[in-house]
XYZ file of C-alpha atoms in Angstrom:
201
model
C -126.573 146.798 32.969
C -123.571 147.605 35.359
C -126.077 147.576 38.325
C -127.186 144.054 37.399
C -123.713 142.543 36.825
C -124.040 142.857 33.038
C -126.963 140.381 33.107
C -129.383 141.155 30.293
C -131.970 138.880 31.666
C -131.956 140.619 35.160
C -132.006 144.014 33.479
C -134.954 143.011 31.338
C -136.874 141.741 34.402
C -136.170 145.092 36.115
C -137.614 146.997 33.183
C -140.673 144.836 32.998
C -141.217 145.181 36.827
C -140.984 148.903 36.509
C -143.401 149.023 33.544
C -145.877 146.818 35.496
C -145.872 149.027 38.546
C -149.413 149.749 39.657
C -150.176 153.472 40.017
C -151.443 155.103 43.230
C -154.966 156.411 43.514
C -153.695 160.003 42.983
C -151.587 158.957 39.944
C -154.623 157.072 38.492
C -156.868 160.136 38.836
C -154.252 162.218 37.221
C -153.874 159.756 34.353
C -157.687 159.687 34.008
C -157.835 163.492 33.749
C -154.941 163.489 31.209
C -156.831 160.817 29.102
C -160.030 162.805 28.776
C -160.955 163.518 25.240
C -161.348 167.298 24.578
C -162.297 168.269 28.063
C -163.204 171.833 28.720
C -160.731 173.970 30.635
C -163.287 174.279 33.399
C -163.694 170.564 33.742
C -159.955 169.991 33.959
C -159.429 172.687 36.541
C -162.382 171.392 38.649
C -161.075 167.788 38.442
C -157.532 168.866 39.322
C -158.729 170.806 42.331
C -160.907 167.991 43.669
C -157.866 165.649 43.311
C -155.505 168.090 45.112
C -157.968 169.251 47.923
C -159.970 166.068 48.659
C -158.090 162.990 47.543
C -154.343 163.267 47.464
C -153.818 163.616 51.260
C -156.449 161.039 52.284
C -156.387 158.070 49.889
C -154.087 159.284 47.189
C -151.049 157.267 48.365
C -152.840 153.933 48.149
C -152.032 151.629 45.137
C -155.117 151.366 42.951
C -155.126 147.571 43.255
C -155.276 147.808 47.046
C -158.038 150.434 47.239
C -161.245 148.664 48.697
C -164.592 149.472 50.319
C -162.987 150.124 53.642
C -160.731 152.791 52.264
C -163.572 154.484 50.474
C -165.779 154.289 53.575
C -163.060 155.956 55.454
C -162.624 158.600 52.768
C -166.468 159.411 52.983
C -166.358 159.707 56.765
C -163.244 161.884 56.647
C -164.888 164.217 54.145
C -167.975 164.435 56.349
C -165.844 165.150 59.500
C -164.191 168.038 57.608
C -167.655 169.581 57.014
C -167.790 168.968 53.361
C -171.257 169.158 51.783
C -172.974 166.117 50.520
C -172.811 167.592 46.991
C -169.105 168.004 47.194
C -168.729 164.452 48.397
C -170.933 163.092 45.591
C -168.904 165.126 42.993
C -165.425 163.993 44.218
C -166.724 160.376 44.558
C -167.868 160.581 40.896
C -164.341 161.648 39.864
C -162.707 158.834 41.842
C -165.137 156.300 40.442
C -164.591 157.456 36.916
C -160.796 157.165 37.414
C -161.346 153.611 38.791
C -163.375 152.749 35.665
C -160.367 153.889 33.702
C -158.073 151.739 35.901
C -160.397 148.783 35.253
C -160.173 149.381 31.490
C -156.383 149.563 31.673
C -156.481 146.192 33.631
C -154.860 147.707 36.781
C -157.858 146.433 38.804
C -160.566 143.689 38.283
C -163.406 145.784 39.674
C -164.221 149.451 40.598
C -163.997 149.566 44.401
C -166.270 152.722 44.464
C -169.396 150.567 43.537
C -171.807 150.155 46.417
C -170.191 152.807 48.588
C -172.770 154.641 50.668
C -172.824 158.426 50.317
C -174.527 160.980 52.399
C -178.017 162.006 51.205
C -178.199 165.161 49.065
C -180.112 167.977 50.718
C -182.788 168.794 48.051
C -183.140 172.254 49.623
C -179.739 173.019 48.113
C -181.105 172.704 44.601
C -184.449 174.660 45.256
C -185.129 177.071 42.430
C -184.447 180.767 43.404
C -185.287 183.697 41.142
C -184.151 187.226 40.996
C -186.516 190.083 41.168
C -186.661 192.552 38.228
C -184.673 195.122 40.262
C -182.039 192.616 41.203
C -181.572 191.518 37.657
C -181.298 195.108 36.520
C -178.551 195.732 38.955
C -176.659 192.723 37.655
C -177.039 193.805 34.075
C -175.915 197.282 34.850
C -172.592 195.933 36.244
C -171.990 193.649 33.196
C -169.725 194.260 30.239
C -171.669 195.415 27.306
C -170.839 192.320 25.223
C -172.668 190.100 27.680
C -175.923 192.079 28.227
C -177.980 191.006 25.307
C -177.184 187.332 25.729
C -177.844 187.330 29.389
C -181.227 189.174 28.912
C -182.077 186.571 26.285
C -181.445 183.759 28.735
C -183.533 185.280 31.389
C -186.393 186.537 29.337
C -186.824 183.190 27.535
C -185.954 180.782 30.254
C -183.543 179.113 27.809
C -180.768 177.020 29.264
C -177.195 178.049 28.291
C -176.639 174.910 26.178
C -179.948 175.382 24.336
C -179.188 179.070 23.700
C -175.758 178.479 22.305
C -177.033 175.734 19.992
C -179.736 178.076 18.410
C -179.357 179.080 14.801
C -180.970 181.953 12.897
C -183.603 179.636 11.600
C -184.708 178.796 15.179
C -185.811 182.345 15.981
C -188.798 184.269 14.562
C -188.455 187.872 15.708
C -191.869 188.796 14.208
C -193.912 186.350 16.313
C -191.452 186.460 19.241
C -190.999 182.748 18.968
C -188.042 180.560 19.158
C -187.490 176.709 19.135
C -184.880 174.666 20.841
C -185.786 171.192 22.012
C -189.232 172.621 22.618
C -191.009 176.030 22.183
C -189.632 178.840 24.268
C -191.645 181.737 25.833
C -190.499 184.284 23.319
C -188.431 187.386 23.649
C -190.497 189.191 26.255
C -191.279 189.190 29.981
C -194.232 187.118 30.920
C -196.271 186.742 34.221
C -193.981 184.559 36.205
C -194.755 181.077 37.037
C -193.341 181.163 40.540
C -194.703 184.541 41.734
C -195.046 188.164 40.711
C -191.577 189.147 41.685
C -189.759 186.490 39.714
C -188.374 187.040 36.166
């Protein structure tokens, strides 16, 4: 009040102006991360790292209501110039876009500026399936803590995904017939002739 000459009206306007301040891109992404409902610690760490390494120093200072296609295009080119992989660029873009969706819901912006931004093509070779030989897998198991060996062997020998395996109940597994069911029948608790070659598990 003293700073505003004891004027309540001026003080109130100053408070409202401060409350309506639009966050920067970095602040908005941080708010988005903080608003996530029950995120895993890994997700939070990954998002925080992407913000700090790939956004904060490039577009992080821009107010979200000023972020536009040109800024995002510059960000993509900057990431490519630094040698970042297409997959990394896609992942960070997904985080920025999700944060801008949050900004749209909070009425900071009328439209997500990430929509329509062209991204580098993903190299499908990066996601090609690769398989361990029996000897390679044995070496890995030997170096594991005892508590992880049985579960890891189960994943490898059945081809079950981590999410499927952790969702299994006692009733899903028949040890007599070596059969288990998740979303579809699994191969059973034994090594089989590999689909992708004799040396694959």
